Amino acid sequence: MSRTRRDPRTPPALPAAGLRVVALGGLGEIGRNMTVFEHAGKLLIVDCGVLFPEEHQPGIDVILPDFTSIRDRLDDVVAVVLTHGHEDHIGGVPYLLRERRDIPVVGSKLTLAFIEAKLKEHKITPVTEQVAEGDELRLGPFDLEFLAVNHSIPDALAVAIRTAAGLVLHTGDFKMDQFPLDQRITDLRGFARLGEEGVDLFLTDSTNADVPGFTTSEGELTPAIDTVFRTAPKRVIVSSFASHVHRIQQVLDAAHEHGRKVAFVGRSMVRNMGIARDLGYLRVPKGLVVDMKVLEKLPADQVCLICTGSQGEPMAALSRMANRDHVIRISEGDTVLLASSLIPGNENAIYRIINEFTKIGANVVHKGNAKVHVSGHASAGELVYCYNIVKPRNVMPVHGESRHLRANADLAIRTGVDPKRVVIVEDGVVVDLVDGRVSVTGKVPAGNVYVDGNTVGGATEASLKDRRTLAEEGVITVVAIVDADTGQLAEAPDFLARGFVHEAANFDAAVPVIERELARAAADGVTDAAQLEELIGRAVAGWANRAHRRAPVVIPVVIDA
């Protein structure tokens, strides 16, 4: 009797008293954060974000987590818990709710307001549960407790998850700013209390794990921002994340202090700041924010614009200004303030914008030449502090590239955590907590799901490779009229080239190559047009490589004479 062998990557059945943890995004990358917890036949999702594309992913809007491993179990999902309102933690929720619209969405007041506005654009009305620090909530077999954490956006939460398998503490994105702008500090007393109870698994933000010391307080940026507004001779154009309420507050305060009126530019910026103002998270002095039409009539030294595009996104306001493709034109003497971090992978796009504005004669202020940004993530000193007060039995670093995860793991080990109880894993790796110990038990699909316009998942690595080839090598279309009786060219083929920058006469050398391939095909009895197209395409591609050391996309079209 033969026995079917189980694929070693397929995780075994979860023991009844066990807890399964699978990150479908956020490990080995900055973004796309999503972690699935399984216990007693039910699933709890913490965060569902997006990853923004890099230059080698042309045409892609955002990248989603892969829902394949949970798609057949969506009815088992008790909720999706959102730790805070940044896109890399909430941007994927509309796509998840498309697959099951009544999944409860749990989050703080501001986080839910941001996601509800986003879902409205997708014509989805969510089932929501608002929580705050100190609240407890039972969802199926999961008992949740929420704790305040400080981040670069208000209302961020850590979540403690209690199950029969043990206690998990998930920090979300956090830092330990002792002088936050909103006076809301990370609940270290709560962390210590959970440590006394016994944290079986600690999932910790790794983004700044390789940065020594402690992250600078947000308040320390105020002098540099004030200097910009005090010394700028003409307009001040500030670019920031559309959800960075704290940074926008500092900009508004500086603008008010120096007699400048403010207008928000960019759909997401206008939407989010309107929400933050209405809910009381953004304090806007009366008459400070005005319509663009009002701003256009004011002297340049009384103007401040706050826009999106701090990461060089092609369609965001700042990039369009740099390309002279926006109604707002940057002029000589204007000051452009980039008040956000530089996300890995976006460096070239950001430096291009800086260079374009510099050519115009604008003064560009950024974190490289002024203290106008601090991170929202805990540095090594803060992480060590947390490990020492929580004393976790097992650790799983999350939220970061591979180097960040490794650095975080090393910190945990240095504080006394058993190296065998620290797991460094990538997206899709299955981690089980059973009898108080973690182990890797398998892997599930966790590839990139690309959003391309209105298409989700249609773009693949192969299609992106074609796009890169088109961008770098060009395309040649070959139209060949072939005599059906002889298998020979009825007339010289037409070559239509785009991006393949060579003289048209150069294609004359490709004709004999095609003729030889057709003669060989005729000798072999090949007459099918599709097969002939494949042969011609391969022959022309080979010729382009030999003659011009290029590898264009070749599109052959065979027409029967």
XYZ file of C-alpha atoms in Angstrom:
561
model
C 0.000 0.000 0.000
C 1.443 3.359 -0.990
C 1.099 6.329 1.314
C 0.857 9.901 0.059
C 3.635 11.976 1.570
C 2.736 15.371 2.962
C 4.519 18.341 1.448
C 6.989 19.386 4.182
C 6.001 23.002 3.616
C 2.344 22.287 4.407
C 1.756 22.879 8.130
C 0.236 19.988 10.104
C -3.077 20.282 11.890
C -2.827 22.733 14.773
C -3.060 21.021 18.211
C -6.278 21.893 20.045
C -4.393 23.843 22.702
C -2.024 25.548 20.259
C -1.856 29.003 18.689
C -0.750 29.482 15.084
C 0.829 32.743 13.890
C 1.347 33.518 10.193
C 2.547 36.857 8.871
C 1.216 37.375 5.340
C 3.181 40.599 5.011
C 5.556 42.880 6.864
C 8.477 40.474 7.262
C 11.455 41.267 5.050
C 9.817 44.499 3.843
C 8.628 47.880 5.085
C 4.866 47.704 4.568
C 2.067 45.233 3.784
C 1.748 44.401 7.495
C -0.708 41.583 8.177
C -0.585 38.829 10.812
C -3.089 35.980 11.145
C -3.619 34.249 14.498
C -5.411 30.885 14.607
C -6.805 29.193 17.704
C -9.685 26.796 18.348
C -10.739 26.841 14.689
C -11.024 30.642 14.477
C -8.845 33.321 12.865
C -7.958 36.787 14.140
C -6.231 39.212 11.768
C -4.050 42.044 13.070
C -3.586 44.786 10.456
C -4.000 44.510 6.694
C -1.782 47.006 4.922
C -0.235 47.707 1.552
C 3.312 47.967 0.256
C 4.173 50.748 -2.149
C 5.883 49.729 -5.402
C 9.521 50.306 -6.218
C 11.028 51.400 -9.525
C 11.331 47.815 -10.761
C 7.531 47.386 -10.496
C 6.296 49.836 -13.172
C 2.590 50.558 -13.437
C 1.715 49.078 -10.048
C -0.365 51.196 -7.658
C 0.051 49.195 -4.441
C 0.981 45.656 -3.381
C -1.365 43.582 -1.199
C -0.854 40.612 1.100
C -1.777 37.263 -0.433
C -5.120 36.089 0.971
C -4.847 32.632 -0.623
C -4.200 30.747 2.628
C -7.283 32.190 4.345
C -9.617 32.584 1.381
C -11.408 29.300 2.080
C -11.666 30.191 5.766
C -12.995 33.725 5.672
C -16.077 32.606 7.605
C -13.740 31.661 10.464
C -12.335 35.215 10.730
C -13.692 36.806 13.932
C -12.274 40.285 13.190
C -9.485 42.356 11.712
C -7.832 44.469 14.402
C -6.084 47.650 13.232
C -3.258 48.945 15.410
C -3.207 52.411 13.776
C -4.190 54.328 10.665
C -1.123 54.268 8.416
C -1.558 52.885 4.899
C 0.918 50.070 5.479
C -1.464 48.790 8.163
C -4.949 49.619 6.821
C -4.581 50.003 3.037
C -5.420 46.362 2.281
C -8.668 46.294 4.291
C -10.938 47.296 1.352
C -9.592 44.377 -0.695
C -10.096 41.944 2.204
C -13.659 43.149 2.785
C -14.444 42.706 -0.903
C -14.145 38.978 -0.194
C -16.290 39.075 2.968
C -17.911 42.399 3.734
C -19.123 41.682 7.266
C -15.741 40.941 8.854
C -15.765 43.169 11.967
C -13.131 45.921 11.848
C -11.744 46.834 15.283
C -9.703 49.969 15.936
C -9.382 53.299 17.716
C -11.513 56.337 16.869
C -9.099 57.965 14.421
C -8.081 54.665 12.816
C -11.707 53.719 12.165
C -12.452 57.192 10.806
C -9.607 56.848 8.296
C -10.619 53.348 7.195
C -14.323 54.236 6.960
C -13.482 57.136 4.630
C -11.340 54.814 2.519
C -14.041 52.131 2.420
C -16.624 54.698 1.354
C -14.614 55.193 -1.850
C -14.877 51.419 -2.383
C -18.647 51.560 -1.671
C -18.272 49.321 1.389
C -20.028 50.001 4.686
C -18.035 48.142 7.345
C -19.069 46.524 10.611
C -16.898 48.358 13.139
C -16.019 48.122 16.820
C -14.340 51.168 18.342
C -11.850 50.567 21.148
C -9.409 52.640 23.178
C -6.483 51.989 25.462
C -7.579 50.040 28.545
C -10.486 48.375 26.752
C -10.950 44.612 26.693
C -12.838 42.721 24.013
C -13.683 39.054 23.503
C -13.789 37.807 19.927
C -14.450 34.067 19.701
C -11.630 32.274 21.537
C -9.506 35.454 21.642
C -9.538 37.815 24.629
C -8.058 41.154 23.589
C -6.690 43.986 25.685
C -5.612 47.271 24.127
C -2.723 49.432 25.306
C -1.675 52.944 24.311
C 1.525 53.220 22.292
C 3.195 56.304 20.914
C 3.765 56.519 17.154
C 3.835 59.160 14.423
C 0.040 59.095 14.245
C -2.460 59.558 17.100
C -4.474 56.733 18.622
C -1.981 53.907 17.956
C -2.542 50.742 19.988
C -0.679 47.623 21.015
C -2.833 44.530 21.479
C -2.509 41.730 24.014
C -4.119 38.489 22.839
C -5.043 35.917 25.473
C -5.908 32.360 24.463
C -5.767 28.939 26.056
C -2.371 28.556 24.322
C -0.857 31.567 26.056
C -0.555 35.352 26.081
C 0.695 37.231 23.024
C 1.716 40.901 23.039
C 1.795 42.594 19.618
C 3.289 46.098 19.804
C 2.155 47.327 16.401
C 4.313 50.267 15.306
C 5.533 52.123 18.366
C 8.217 54.205 20.037
C 8.734 55.556 23.548
C 8.591 59.330 23.085
C 8.493 60.707 26.646
C 7.337 64.152 25.478
C 4.796 63.424 22.716
C 2.860 66.274 21.167
C -0.463 64.779 22.308
C 0.823 63.853 25.786
C -0.094 60.207 25.141
C 2.867 58.037 26.088
C 3.469 54.333 25.499
C 1.899 52.339 28.352
C 5.051 50.827 29.799
C 3.237 50.129 33.054
C 0.829 47.992 31.058
C 3.714 46.234 29.341
C 5.275 45.508 32.744
C 1.968 44.228 34.119
C 1.627 41.826 31.193
C 5.232 40.794 31.766
C 4.366 39.893 35.353
C 1.418 37.853 34.051
C 3.760 36.083 31.628
C 4.052 36.965 27.938
C 4.399 33.719 25.985
C 5.052 35.401 22.621
C 6.232 38.955 21.991
C 5.799 40.378 18.471
C 7.883 43.544 18.311
C 8.306 46.377 15.795
C 11.748 45.943 14.180
C 11.930 48.973 11.873
C 14.594 50.803 13.888
C 16.175 47.825 15.647
C 19.540 48.534 14.019
C 19.554 52.183 15.160
C 21.414 52.659 18.468
C 19.983 54.601 21.384
C 16.556 56.175 21.657
C 14.414 57.791 18.974
C 14.324 61.586 19.124
C 11.180 63.193 20.505
C 8.776 64.794 18.030
C 8.998 68.011 20.003
C 12.658 68.451 19.115
C 11.686 69.170 15.493
C 9.873 72.380 16.387
C 12.960 74.691 16.234
C 13.968 73.460 12.742
C 10.438 73.774 11.375
C 10.121 77.210 12.963
C 13.386 78.274 11.291
C 12.034 77.278 7.880
C 8.929 79.412 8.323
C 10.838 82.329 9.835
C 13.477 82.529 7.092
C 11.629 81.458 3.927
C 11.436 84.505 1.614
C 8.524 83.237 -0.451
C 6.061 80.323 -0.319
C 6.583 77.280 1.900
C 5.468 73.973 0.380
C 5.426 71.130 2.905
C 5.160 67.486 1.878
C 4.232 64.804 4.386
C 2.351 61.558 4.722
C -1.370 62.250 4.506
C -1.856 60.526 7.876
C 0.989 62.195 9.804
C -1.246 64.285 12.054
C 1.497 65.189 14.543
C 3.821 66.595 11.871
C 0.998 68.540 10.235
C 0.142 70.016 13.649
C 3.698 71.304 13.996
C 3.522 72.844 10.522
C 0.170 74.511 11.244
C 1.501 75.938 14.514
C 4.575 77.365 12.746
C 2.493 78.813 9.910
C 0.139 80.483 12.392
C 3.060 81.871 14.409
C 4.611 83.482 11.315
C 1.461 84.839 9.723
C 1.035 82.386 6.859
C -2.267 81.014 5.591
C -2.454 77.312 4.771
C -4.143 75.190 2.109
C -4.130 71.398 1.886
C -3.315 69.887 -1.523
C -4.049 66.305 -2.553
C -7.216 64.272 -2.078
C -5.947 62.062 0.724
C -4.394 65.001 2.579
C -7.606 67.034 2.404
C -9.681 64.032 3.495
C -7.485 62.895 6.388
C -6.809 66.329 7.830
C -10.524 67.101 7.644
C -11.227 63.938 9.624
C -8.486 64.676 12.174
C -9.766 68.229 12.635
C -13.385 67.160 13.032
C -12.453 64.549 15.660
C -10.265 66.957 17.613
C -6.903 65.356 16.830
C -5.772 68.371 14.795
C -6.034 71.824 16.350
C -6.543 74.421 13.633
C -6.677 78.095 14.637
C -9.678 79.879 13.197
C -9.041 81.298 9.746
C -5.669 79.570 9.296
C -6.723 77.037 6.645
C -8.213 78.636 3.556
C -9.258 77.682 0.044
C -6.625 77.639 -2.697
C -8.372 80.530 -4.482
C -7.881 82.696 -1.397
C -4.244 81.638 -1.086
C -3.482 82.590 -4.701
C -4.322 86.244 -3.964
C -1.933 86.508 -0.989
C 1.720 87.656 -1.093
C 4.131 84.725 -1.428
C 5.576 85.234 2.057
C 2.124 84.650 3.562
C 1.513 81.295 1.848
C 1.955 77.703 3.020
C 0.872 74.637 1.057
C 0.723 71.165 2.630
C 0.662 68.352 0.101
C 1.164 64.630 -0.453
C 4.025 62.919 -2.266
C 6.888 62.865 0.236
C 7.992 59.454 -1.133
C 8.181 60.563 -4.759
C 4.962 58.780 -5.783
C 4.501 59.551 -9.505
C 0.878 60.701 -9.281
C 1.119 62.566 -5.960
C 1.077 66.355 -5.836
C 4.777 66.900 -5.123
C 5.987 64.738 -8.025
C 3.610 66.480 -10.392
C 4.901 69.854 -9.209
C 8.450 68.674 -9.902
C 7.359 67.609 -13.409
C 5.572 70.954 -14.015
C 2.392 68.920 -14.372
C 0.414 70.536 -11.542
C -1.616 73.715 -11.283
C 0.797 74.787 -8.526
C 4.135 75.808 -10.042
C 7.217 75.927 -7.838
C 9.178 79.144 -8.385
C 12.648 80.415 -7.608
C 12.844 81.417 -3.957
C 10.137 79.011 -2.780
C 11.021 76.640 0.061
C 10.082 72.960 -0.189
C 10.063 71.099 3.136
C 10.082 67.286 2.976
C 8.855 66.407 6.452
C 8.775 62.607 6.217
C 11.078 59.632 6.368
C 12.791 58.118 3.373
C 11.311 54.652 2.896
C 13.815 52.097 1.514
C 13.310 51.692 -2.227
C 12.085 55.264 -2.765
C 15.469 56.976 -2.590
C 15.902 57.596 -6.328
C 12.417 59.045 -6.748
C 12.906 61.399 -3.800
C 16.350 62.592 -4.907
C 14.982 63.207 -8.403
C 12.354 65.532 -6.920
C 14.976 67.316 -4.808
C 17.130 67.836 -7.904
C 14.245 69.128 -10.011
C 13.241 71.698 -7.392
C 16.879 72.731 -6.921
C 17.199 73.369 -10.679
C 14.189 75.672 -10.482
C 15.901 77.627 -7.702
C 13.825 76.440 -4.761
C 15.389 75.780 -1.382
C 14.742 72.140 -0.458
C 14.820 71.273 3.244
C 14.856 67.581 4.151
C 16.084 65.232 6.854
C 19.512 65.150 5.207
C 20.190 68.845 5.784
C 17.906 69.815 8.684
C 16.256 68.248 11.700
C 12.779 68.130 10.176
C 11.905 64.465 10.685
C 12.117 61.879 13.425
C 11.125 58.255 13.160
C 7.923 56.849 14.558
C 9.642 53.608 15.554
C 11.514 52.464 18.633
C 15.291 52.362 18.350
C 17.490 49.667 19.897
C 17.581 51.275 23.346
C 13.787 51.355 23.561
C 13.441 47.767 22.365
C 15.939 46.563 24.979
C 14.004 48.486 27.616
C 10.818 46.700 26.553
C 12.446 43.267 26.550
C 13.723 43.859 30.059
C 10.330 44.806 31.466
C 8.246 42.270 29.525
C 10.637 39.305 29.914
C 8.933 37.320 27.121
C 9.309 33.556 26.905
C 9.342 33.606 23.080
C 10.019 36.387 20.576
C 9.035 36.885 16.934
C 10.383 40.140 15.447
C 7.939 41.728 12.957
C 7.657 44.827 10.760
C 10.969 45.269 8.987
C 13.440 44.134 6.395
C 15.628 41.097 7.056
C 18.417 43.175 8.597
C 15.934 44.797 10.980
C 14.469 41.449 12.038
C 17.941 40.048 12.715
C 18.982 43.116 14.718
C 15.800 42.882 16.800
C 16.353 39.176 17.447
C 19.907 39.870 18.575
C 18.637 42.467 21.053
C 16.165 39.953 22.489
C 18.907 37.355 22.915
C 21.239 39.868 24.585
C 18.544 40.588 27.192
C 18.373 36.917 28.109
C 15.787 35.353 25.812
C 16.786 31.799 24.873
C 18.048 31.891 21.243
C 16.010 28.752 20.552
C 12.881 30.718 21.469
C 13.546 33.583 19.052
C 12.170 32.944 15.562
C 13.223 34.998 12.551
C 10.855 34.148 9.721
C 9.666 35.522 6.396
C 6.192 36.125 5.037
C 4.097 32.956 4.912
C 6.144 30.953 7.427
C 3.907 29.204 9.960
C 4.884 29.587 13.619
C 3.071 27.505 16.250
C 2.977 28.209 19.981
C 2.380 24.896 21.735
C 3.049 24.128 25.392
C 4.771 27.476 25.816
C 7.315 27.006 23.018
C 7.396 28.347 19.473
C 8.404 26.316 16.445
C 8.285 26.687 12.673
C 5.899 24.081 11.258
C 5.423 24.947 7.592
C 4.731 27.615 5.035
C 1.728 29.011 3.152
C 1.570 31.201 0.009
C 2.496 34.810 0.741
C 3.554 36.325 -2.568
C 2.946 39.826 -3.847
C -0.548 40.619 -5.101
C -0.362 43.619 -7.421
C -3.058 46.261 -7.796
C -2.862 47.717 -11.304
C -5.605 50.283 -11.813
C -8.870 48.411 -11.279
C -7.202 45.025 -11.663
C -6.223 43.073 -8.548
C -3.846 40.165 -8.990
C -3.775 40.358 -12.785
C -0.221 41.658 -12.979
C 2.402 38.985 -12.353
C 6.166 38.851 -12.027
C 6.252 37.773 -15.677
C 4.208 40.758 -16.836
C 6.359 43.105 -14.764
C 9.419 41.600 -16.419
C 7.847 42.403 -19.805
C 7.209 45.985 -18.667
C 10.791 46.390 -17.540
C 11.993 44.984 -20.847
C 9.742 47.377 -22.753
C 11.106 50.273 -20.709
C 14.749 49.288 -21.012
C 14.995 47.524 -24.385
C 12.036 48.691 -26.473
C 9.701 46.699 -28.706
C 9.875 45.497 -32.309
C 6.751 44.429 -34.170
C 7.452 42.272 -37.236
C 4.676 41.912 -39.805
C 5.459 39.093 -42.217
C 3.246 38.152 -45.194
C 3.947 34.472 -45.922
C 2.942 32.581 -49.059
C 0.833 29.694 -47.814
C 1.959 27.439 -50.701
C 5.721 27.979 -50.556
C 6.196 29.036 -46.948
C 8.336 31.937 -48.149
C 7.958 35.697 -47.679
C 5.566 37.155 -50.234
C 7.188 40.548 -49.734
C 9.692 42.190 -47.423
C 8.502 42.216 -43.792
C 7.580 45.467 -42.043
C 9.403 46.399 -38.838
C 7.728 48.770 -36.394
C 9.998 49.775 -33.533
C 9.364 51.769 -30.347
C 12.144 52.443 -27.869
C 14.562 50.400 -30.001
C 16.661 53.349 -31.078
C 18.411 52.141 -34.229
C 18.229 53.237 -37.839
C 15.429 51.668 -39.862
C 17.992 50.419 -42.391
C 19.497 48.260 -39.688
C 16.483 45.952 -39.964
C 17.550 44.947 -43.492
C 20.005 42.532 -41.882
C 17.169 40.818 -40.053
C 15.339 39.818 -43.252
C 17.730 36.964 -44.222
C 17.430 35.652 -40.665
C 13.654 35.447 -41.068
C 13.963 33.888 -44.512
C 16.257 31.141 -43.224
C 13.862 30.388 -40.357
C 10.890 30.166 -42.749
C 12.836 27.902 -45.128
C 13.702 25.590 -42.237
C 10.049 25.592 -41.133
C 8.848 24.761 -44.658
C 11.302 21.869 -44.844
C 9.926 20.563 -41.570
C 6.336 20.924 -42.746
C 5.466 23.696 -40.292
C 2.630 25.815 -41.683
C 0.671 26.869 -38.593
C 0.698 30.672 -38.270
C 1.137 30.601 -34.493
C 4.179 28.337 -34.756
C 5.659 30.493 -37.504
C 5.179 33.588 -35.348
C 7.020 31.916 -32.484
C 9.912 30.950 -34.779
C 10.151 34.440 -36.296
C 9.983 36.072 -32.869
C 12.808 33.903 -31.581
C 14.908 34.555 -34.699
C 14.509 38.356 -34.575
C 15.217 38.419 -30.820
C 18.418 36.471 -31.444
C 19.427 38.822 -34.247
C 18.813 41.923 -32.051
C 20.948 40.424 -29.320
C 23.830 39.526 -31.669
C 23.749 42.686 -33.778
C 22.873 45.327 -31.186
C 23.336 43.671 -27.793
C 19.721 44.504 -26.955
C 16.845 42.298 -25.858
C 13.653 44.025 -27.023
C 10.193 42.537 -26.793
C 9.476 41.080 -30.246
C 5.877 40.860 -31.446
C 5.654 38.794 -34.648
C 2.528 38.884 -36.829
C 2.193 36.352 -39.666
C -0.363 36.988 -42.416
C -1.176 34.370 -45.031
C -0.705 35.677 -48.564
